[in-house]
Short mmCIF file of N, CA, C and O in Angstrom, two decimals:
data_model
loop_
_atom_site.label_atom_id
_atom_site.label_comp_id
_atom_site.label_asym_id
_atom_site.label_seq_id
_atom_site.Cartn_x
_atom_site.Cartn_y
_atom_site.Cartn_z
N GLY Y 1231 30.76 -159.25 138.76
CA GLY Y 1231 30.78 -159.16 140.21
C GLY Y 1231 32.05 -158.53 140.71
O GLY Y 1231 32.95 -158.20 139.93
N THR Y 1232 32.16 -158.41 142.01
CA THR Y 1232 33.35 -157.80 142.59
C THR Y 1232 34.44 -158.86 142.76
O THR Y 1232 34.15 -160.02 143.02
N PRO Y 1233 35.68 -158.48 142.59
CA PRO Y 1233 36.77 -159.43 142.81
C PRO Y 1233 36.79 -159.86 144.28
O PRO Y 1233 36.50 -159.06 145.16
N ILE Y 1234 37.09 -161.11 144.52
CA ILE Y 1234 37.05 -161.61 145.89
C ILE Y 1234 38.43 -161.97 146.40
O ILE Y 1234 38.57 -162.78 147.29
N GLY Y 1235 39.47 -161.41 145.80
CA GLY Y 1235 40.79 -161.56 146.37
C GLY Y 1235 41.56 -162.77 145.90
O GLY Y 1235 42.43 -163.25 146.59
N THR Y 1236 41.20 -163.31 144.73
CA THR Y 1236 41.99 -164.41 144.19
C THR Y 1236 41.93 -164.40 142.68
O THR Y 1236 40.92 -163.99 142.10
N ASP Y 1237 43.02 -164.83 142.05
CA ASP Y 1237 43.03 -164.98 140.59
C ASP Y 1237 42.70 -166.41 140.21
O ASP Y 1237 42.57 -166.73 139.03
N ASN Y 1238 42.61 -167.28 141.18
CA ASN Y 1238 42.34 -168.69 140.92
C ASN Y 1238 40.91 -168.91 140.49
O ASN Y 1238 40.03 -168.12 140.81
N PRO Y 1239 40.66 -170.02 139.79
CA PRO Y 1239 39.28 -170.44 139.61
C PRO Y 1239 38.68 -170.68 141.01
O PRO Y 1239 39.39 -171.10 141.92
N THR Y 1240 37.39 -170.40 141.15
CA THR Y 1240 36.76 -170.57 142.45
C THR Y 1240 35.59 -171.54 142.36
O THR Y 1240 34.99 -171.70 141.29
N VAL Y 1241 35.30 -172.17 143.47
CA VAL Y 1241 34.11 -173.01 143.57
C VAL Y 1241 33.33 -172.48 144.78
O VAL Y 1241 33.91 -172.18 145.82
N MET Y 1242 32.02 -172.32 144.61
CA MET Y 1242 31.19 -171.70 145.64
C MET Y 1242 30.39 -172.75 146.40
O MET Y 1242 29.75 -173.60 145.78
N VAL Y 1243 30.43 -172.67 147.71
CA VAL Y 1243 29.56 -173.48 148.55
C VAL Y 1243 28.83 -172.54 149.50
O VAL Y 1243 29.46 -171.67 150.11
N ARG Y 1244 27.52 -172.70 149.61
CA ARG Y 1244 26.78 -171.91 150.58
C ARG Y 1244 26.46 -172.77 151.79
O ARG Y 1244 26.18 -173.96 151.66
N VAL Y 1245 26.54 -172.17 152.95
CA VAL Y 1245 26.11 -172.84 154.17
C VAL Y 1245 24.91 -172.05 154.67
O VAL Y 1245 25.02 -170.85 154.94
N ASN Y 1246 23.76 -172.71 154.75
CA ASN Y 1246 22.56 -171.96 155.11
C ASN Y 1246 22.33 -171.96 156.61
O ASN Y 1246 23.09 -172.54 157.39
N PHE Y 1247 21.28 -171.28 156.98
CA PHE Y 1247 20.89 -171.08 158.37
C PHE Y 1247 20.82 -172.41 159.15
O PHE Y 1247 21.09 -172.45 160.33
N PHE Y 1248 20.46 -173.48 158.45
CA PHE Y 1248 20.28 -174.79 159.11
C PHE Y 1248 21.57 -175.60 159.12
O PHE Y 1248 21.57 -176.75 159.55
N GLY Y 1249 22.67 -175.01 158.61
CA GLY Y 1249 23.92 -175.76 158.56
C GLY Y 1249 23.98 -176.74 157.42
O GLY Y 1249 24.80 -177.66 157.41
N GLN Y 1250 23.11 -176.55 156.42
CA GLN Y 1250 23.14 -177.41 155.23
C GLN Y 1250 24.08 -176.80 154.20
O GLN Y 1250 24.23 -175.57 154.13
N TYR Y 1251 24.68 -177.66 153.39
CA TYR Y 1251 25.63 -177.22 152.37
C TYR Y 1251 24.93 -177.21 151.02
O TYR Y 1251 24.28 -178.17 150.64
N ILE Y 1252 25.09 -176.11 150.29
CA ILE Y 1252 24.45 -175.97 148.99
C ILE Y 1252 25.56 -175.81 147.96
O ILE Y 1252 26.36 -174.88 148.00
N TYR Y 1253 25.60 -176.77 147.04
CA TYR Y 1253 26.62 -176.78 145.99
C TYR Y 1253 25.89 -177.04 144.67
O TYR Y 1253 25.07 -177.95 144.60
N ASP Y 1254 26.19 -176.22 143.67
CA ASP Y 1254 25.56 -176.41 142.37
C ASP Y 1254 24.03 -176.37 142.50
O ASP Y 1254 23.32 -177.19 141.89
N ASN Y 1255 23.54 -175.45 143.32
CA ASN Y 1255 22.10 -175.24 143.53
C ASN Y 1255 21.38 -176.41 144.17
O ASN Y 1255 20.15 -176.51 144.07
N GLN Y 1256 22.11 -177.31 144.81
CA GLN Y 1256 21.47 -178.43 145.48
C GLN Y 1256 22.03 -178.57 146.89
O GLN Y 1256 23.21 -178.34 147.12
N ILE Y 1257 21.15 -178.99 147.81
CA ILE Y 1257 21.62 -179.32 149.15
C ILE Y 1257 22.32 -180.68 149.06
O ILE Y 1257 21.75 -181.64 148.54
N VAL Y 1258 23.55 -180.71 149.52
CA VAL Y 1258 24.37 -181.92 149.37
C VAL Y 1258 24.91 -182.37 150.72
O VAL Y 1258 25.09 -181.57 151.63
N GLY Y 1259 25.19 -183.65 150.81
CA GLY Y 1259 25.85 -184.22 151.97
C GLY Y 1259 27.35 -184.29 151.74
O GLY Y 1259 27.86 -183.84 150.70
N GLU Y 1260 28.04 -184.88 152.70
CA GLU Y 1260 29.51 -184.89 152.66
C GLU Y 1260 30.06 -185.54 151.39
O GLU Y 1260 30.93 -184.98 150.72
N GLN Y 1261 29.53 -186.73 151.05
CA GLN Y 1261 30.10 -187.46 149.89
C GLN Y 1261 29.89 -186.70 148.59
O GLN Y 1261 30.81 -186.56 147.78
N GLU Y 1262 28.67 -186.18 148.39
CA GLU Y 1262 28.38 -185.43 147.17
C GLU Y 1262 29.23 -184.17 147.09
O GLU Y 1262 29.74 -183.81 146.03
N LEU Y 1263 29.37 -183.51 148.23
CA LEU Y 1263 30.13 -182.27 148.25
C LEU Y 1263 31.60 -182.52 147.94
O LEU Y 1263 32.20 -181.85 147.11
N LYS Y 1264 32.17 -183.54 148.59
CA LYS Y 1264 33.58 -183.87 148.33
C LYS Y 1264 33.78 -184.24 146.86
O LYS Y 1264 34.78 -183.86 146.25
N ALA Y 1265 32.82 -184.99 146.30
CA ALA Y 1265 32.93 -185.38 144.89
C ALA Y 1265 32.90 -184.15 143.99
O ALA Y 1265 33.69 -184.05 143.04
N GLY Y 1266 32.01 -183.21 144.30
CA GLY Y 1266 31.93 -181.98 143.51
C GLY Y 1266 33.19 -181.16 143.62
O GLY Y 1266 33.69 -180.63 142.62
N LEU Y 1267 33.72 -181.04 144.84
CA LEU Y 1267 34.96 -180.27 145.06
C LEU Y 1267 36.12 -180.93 144.32
O LEU Y 1267 36.95 -180.25 143.72
N THR Y 1268 36.16 -182.26 144.35
CA THR Y 1268 37.23 -182.99 143.67
C THR Y 1268 37.16 -182.76 142.16
O THR Y 1268 38.19 -182.52 141.51
N ARG Y 1269 35.94 -182.79 141.61
CA ARG Y 1269 35.77 -182.54 140.17
C ARG Y 1269 36.24 -181.12 139.82
O ARG Y 1269 36.92 -180.92 138.81
N ALA Y 1270 35.86 -180.14 140.64
CA ALA Y 1270 36.25 -178.76 140.37
C ALA Y 1270 37.77 -178.61 140.46
O ALA Y 1270 38.39 -177.89 139.67
N LEU Y 1271 38.36 -179.30 141.44
CA LEU Y 1271 39.82 -179.25 141.63
C LEU Y 1271 40.53 -179.83 140.41
O LEU Y 1271 41.52 -179.28 139.93
N GLN Y 1272 40.01 -180.95 139.90
CA GLN Y 1272 40.62 -181.60 138.73
C GLN Y 1272 40.50 -180.71 137.50
O GLN Y 1272 41.43 -180.62 136.70
N ALA Y 1273 39.36 -180.03 137.36
CA ALA Y 1273 39.17 -179.12 136.22
C ALA Y 1273 40.19 -177.98 136.29
O ALA Y 1273 40.77 -177.59 135.27
N ALA Y 1274 40.41 -177.44 137.49
CA ALA Y 1274 41.39 -176.36 137.66
C ALA Y 1274 42.80 -176.88 137.38
O ALA Y 1274 43.61 -176.20 136.75
N ALA Y 1275 43.08 -178.10 137.84
CA ALA Y 1275 44.42 -178.67 137.67
C ALA Y 1275 44.74 -178.87 136.19
O ALA Y 1275 45.89 -178.73 135.78
N ARG Y 1276 43.71 -179.15 135.38
CA ARG Y 1276 43.94 -179.30 133.94
C ARG Y 1276 44.42 -177.99 133.32
O ARG Y 1276 45.07 -178.00 132.27
N GLN Y 1277 44.08 -176.87 133.96
CA GLN Y 1277 44.58 -175.57 133.49
C GLN Y 1277 45.81 -175.14 134.29
O GLN Y 1277 46.20 -173.97 134.25
N SER Y 1278 46.39 -176.09 135.04
CA SER Y 1278 47.54 -175.81 135.91
C SER Y 1278 47.23 -174.68 136.88
O SER Y 1278 48.06 -173.79 137.09
N ARG Y 1279 46.05 -174.68 137.46
CA ARG Y 1279 45.64 -173.65 138.40
C ARG Y 1279 45.29 -174.28 139.74
O ARG Y 1279 44.91 -175.44 139.80
N GLU Y 1280 45.46 -173.49 140.79
CA GLU Y 1280 44.94 -173.88 142.09
C GLU Y 1280 43.46 -173.54 142.12
O GLU Y 1280 42.99 -172.70 141.35
N LEU Y 1281 42.73 -174.16 143.02
CA LEU Y 1281 41.30 -173.87 143.16
C LEU Y 1281 41.06 -173.21 144.51
O LEU Y 1281 41.61 -173.64 145.52
N THR Y 1282 40.26 -172.16 144.51
CA THR Y 1282 39.89 -171.49 145.75
C THR Y 1282 38.44 -171.80 146.08
O THR Y 1282 37.56 -171.61 145.24
N LEU Y 1283 38.21 -172.27 147.28
CA LEU Y 1283 36.85 -172.49 147.76
C LEU Y 1283 36.31 -171.16 148.28
O LEU Y 1283 36.94 -170.52 149.11
N THR Y 1284 35.15 -170.74 147.78
CA THR Y 1284 34.49 -169.55 148.27
C THR Y 1284 33.27 -169.99 149.07
O THR Y 1284 32.43 -170.74 148.56
N VAL Y 1285 33.20 -169.54 150.31
CA VAL Y 1285 32.11 -169.94 151.19
C VAL Y 1285 31.21 -168.74 151.43
O VAL Y 1285 31.67 -167.68 151.85
N ALA Y 1286 29.93 -168.90 151.13
CA ALA Y 1286 28.95 -167.87 151.47
C ALA Y 1286 28.08 -168.46 152.58
O ALA Y 1286 27.48 -169.52 152.41
N ALA Y 1287 28.05 -167.79 153.71
CA ALA Y 1287 27.36 -168.35 154.86
C ALA Y 1287 26.30 -167.40 155.39
O ALA Y 1287 26.52 -166.20 155.45
N ASP Y 1288 25.17 -167.97 155.77
CA ASP Y 1288 24.16 -167.17 156.47
C ASP Y 1288 24.71 -166.75 157.82
O ASP Y 1288 25.58 -167.42 158.39
N GLU Y 1289 24.19 -165.69 158.35
CA GLU Y 1289 24.78 -165.06 159.52
C GLU Y 1289 24.79 -165.95 160.76
O GLU Y 1289 25.72 -165.92 161.54
N GLN Y 1290 23.75 -166.75 160.94
CA GLN Y 1290 23.65 -167.54 162.16
C GLN Y 1290 24.30 -168.92 162.06
O GLN Y 1290 24.13 -169.75 162.93
N VAL Y 1291 25.04 -169.15 160.98
CA VAL Y 1291 25.67 -170.46 160.79
C VAL Y 1291 26.63 -170.74 161.95
O VAL Y 1291 27.41 -169.88 162.35
N LYS Y 1292 26.55 -171.95 162.46
CA LYS Y 1292 27.44 -172.34 163.56
C LYS Y 1292 28.84 -172.61 163.01
O LYS Y 1292 29.00 -173.11 161.91
N LEU Y 1293 29.81 -172.26 163.83
CA LEU Y 1293 31.20 -172.40 163.42
C LEU Y 1293 31.55 -173.84 163.03
O LEU Y 1293 32.32 -174.06 162.09
N ASP Y 1294 30.97 -174.82 163.71
CA ASP Y 1294 31.35 -176.20 163.41
C ASP Y 1294 30.97 -176.59 161.98
O ASP Y 1294 31.65 -177.41 161.35
N ALA Y 1295 29.90 -175.98 161.43
CA ALA Y 1295 29.52 -176.26 160.04
C ALA Y 1295 30.60 -175.75 159.08
O ALA Y 1295 30.92 -176.40 158.09
N LEU Y 1296 31.19 -174.60 159.41
CA LEU Y 1296 32.25 -174.04 158.57
C LEU Y 1296 33.55 -174.83 158.72
O LEU Y 1296 34.26 -175.06 157.74
N ILE Y 1297 33.83 -175.25 159.95
CA ILE Y 1297 35.04 -176.04 160.18
C ILE Y 1297 34.97 -177.37 159.44
O ILE Y 1297 35.93 -177.82 158.84
N ARG Y 1298 33.78 -177.98 159.47
CA ARG Y 1298 33.59 -179.26 158.78
C ARG Y 1298 33.80 -179.06 157.28
O ARG Y 1298 34.48 -179.85 156.62
N LEU Y 1299 33.25 -177.98 156.73
CA LEU Y 1299 33.41 -177.70 155.30
C LEU Y 1299 34.89 -177.50 154.95
O LEU Y 1299 35.37 -178.03 153.96
N ALA Y 1300 35.61 -176.77 155.79
CA ALA Y 1300 37.04 -176.54 155.55
C ALA Y 1300 37.81 -177.85 155.57
O ALA Y 1300 38.72 -178.08 154.77
N GLN Y 1301 37.42 -178.73 156.48
CA GLN Y 1301 38.08 -180.03 156.59
C GLN Y 1301 37.83 -180.87 155.33
O GLN Y 1301 38.75 -181.47 154.78
N TRP Y 1302 36.59 -180.90 154.86
CA TRP Y 1302 36.28 -181.65 153.64
C TRP Y 1302 37.02 -181.09 152.44
O TRP Y 1302 37.49 -181.84 151.59
N ALA Y 1303 37.11 -179.76 152.37
CA ALA Y 1303 37.82 -179.13 151.26
C ALA Y 1303 39.29 -179.53 151.27
O ALA Y 1303 39.87 -179.86 150.23
N ARG Y 1304 39.89 -179.52 152.48
CA ARG Y 1304 41.29 -179.95 152.59
C ARG Y 1304 41.45 -181.40 152.16
O ARG Y 1304 42.40 -181.75 151.47
N GLU Y 1305 40.51 -182.25 152.58
CA GLU Y 1305 40.59 -183.66 152.21
C GLU Y 1305 40.46 -183.84 150.70
O GLU Y 1305 41.03 -184.77 150.13
N ALA Y 1306 39.71 -182.94 150.05
CA ALA Y 1306 39.57 -183.00 148.59
C ALA Y 1306 40.81 -182.44 147.90
O ALA Y 1306 40.97 -182.60 146.70
N GLY Y 1307 41.67 -181.74 148.66
CA GLY Y 1307 42.91 -181.22 148.11
C GLY Y 1307 42.90 -179.72 147.87
O GLY Y 1307 43.83 -179.17 147.27
N ILE Y 1308 41.86 -179.03 148.34
CA ILE Y 1308 41.78 -177.58 148.18
C ILE Y 1308 42.54 -176.91 149.32
O ILE Y 1308 42.28 -177.18 150.48
N LYS Y 1309 43.49 -176.05 148.96
CA LYS Y 1309 44.34 -175.43 149.98
C LYS Y 1309 43.86 -174.05 150.39
O LYS Y 1309 44.21 -173.53 151.43
N ASP Y 1310 43.07 -173.41 149.51
CA ASP Y 1310 42.75 -172.00 149.67
C ASP Y 1310 41.24 -171.82 149.83
O ASP Y 1310 40.47 -172.37 149.04
N ALA Y 1311 40.82 -171.08 150.83
CA ALA Y 1311 39.39 -170.82 151.02
C ALA Y 1311 39.17 -169.37 151.43
O ALA Y 1311 39.99 -168.78 152.12
N ILE Y 1312 38.06 -168.81 150.98
CA ILE Y 1312 37.70 -167.44 151.30
C ILE Y 1312 36.27 -167.45 151.83
O ILE Y 1312 35.40 -168.11 151.27
N LEU Y 1313 36.05 -166.72 152.92
CA LEU Y 1313 34.68 -166.51 153.37
C LEU Y 1313 34.16 -165.29 152.63
O LEU Y 1313 34.60 -164.17 152.87
N ALA Y 1314 33.23 -165.51 151.70
CA ALA Y 1314 32.82 -164.45 150.78
C ALA Y 1314 31.97 -163.41 151.46
O ALA Y 1314 32.19 -162.22 151.31
N GLU Y 1315 30.96 -163.84 152.18
CA GLU Y 1315 30.02 -162.87 152.71
C GLU Y 1315 29.18 -163.53 153.78
O GLU Y 1315 28.95 -164.73 153.77
N TRP Y 1316 28.73 -162.72 154.70
CA TRP Y 1316 27.68 -163.16 155.61
C TRP Y 1316 26.38 -162.66 155.02
O TRP Y 1316 26.21 -161.46 154.78
N LEU Y 1317 25.47 -163.55 154.75
CA LEU Y 1317 24.19 -163.15 154.19
C LEU Y 1317 23.25 -162.87 155.35
O LEU Y 1317 23.23 -163.58 156.34
N ASP Y 1318 22.47 -161.82 155.22
CA ASP Y 1318 21.74 -161.33 156.38
C ASP Y 1318 20.61 -162.24 156.86
O ASP Y 1318 20.68 -162.81 157.92
N LYS Y 1319 19.57 -162.32 156.08
CA LYS Y 1319 18.38 -163.02 156.57
C LYS Y 1319 18.18 -164.30 155.79
O LYS Y 1319 18.18 -164.28 154.57
N PRO Y 1320 17.96 -165.41 156.48
CA PRO Y 1320 17.71 -166.68 155.78
C PRO Y 1320 16.59 -166.54 154.76
O PRO Y 1320 16.67 -167.07 153.67
N SER Y 1321 15.54 -165.77 155.09
CA SER Y 1321 14.40 -165.65 154.17
C SER Y 1321 14.84 -164.98 152.86
O SER Y 1321 14.47 -165.42 151.79
N ALA Y 1322 15.63 -163.94 152.97
CA ALA Y 1322 16.07 -163.24 151.77
C ALA Y 1322 17.13 -164.05 151.03
O ALA Y 1322 17.11 -164.14 149.81
N SER Y 1323 18.03 -164.66 151.77
CA SER Y 1323 19.16 -165.31 151.10
C SER Y 1323 18.76 -166.63 150.47
O SER Y 1323 19.42 -167.11 149.56
N SER Y 1324 17.67 -167.24 150.93
CA SER Y 1324 17.30 -168.54 150.35
C SER Y 1324 16.88 -168.37 148.89
O SER Y 1324 16.91 -169.30 148.13
N ALA Y 1325 16.46 -167.15 148.53
CA ALA Y 1325 16.05 -166.90 147.15
C ALA Y 1325 17.25 -166.53 146.28
O ALA Y 1325 17.13 -166.40 145.08
N LYS Y 1326 18.40 -166.36 146.90
CA LYS Y 1326 19.58 -165.90 146.17
C LYS Y 1326 20.22 -167.08 145.43
O LYS Y 1326 20.51 -168.10 146.05
N PRO Y 1327 20.40 -166.96 144.13
CA PRO Y 1327 21.00 -168.10 143.39
C PRO Y 1327 22.46 -168.30 143.79
O PRO Y 1327 23.16 -167.34 144.06
N VAL Y 1328 22.87 -169.53 143.80
CA VAL Y 1328 24.28 -169.85 144.06
C VAL Y 1328 24.98 -169.90 142.70
O VAL Y 1328 24.53 -170.63 141.83
N PRO Y 1329 26.03 -169.12 142.51
CA PRO Y 1329 26.70 -169.13 141.19
C PRO Y 1329 27.29 -170.50 140.88
O PRO Y 1329 27.66 -171.22 141.77
#
């Protein structure tokens, strides 16, 4: 794939058209998502690396969904986040696998 502007290990979260969070190919709530982010952060820390959160969001996602995600990531200890892409159509992007 194309470099996304970081040398750090990255963790991907998708925010879909409905404001749902998709992590590890599953729709997750706050607790599951924070737990997953914490696990990813700990794995990176074992390699003495920072972790970068990569957010892929559908185009119509409301800002508050992204702000909430950023807040949870900070609470999990992630300092760095990148907005990877705006995905065009919910119909097309729902078939797109989350890395």
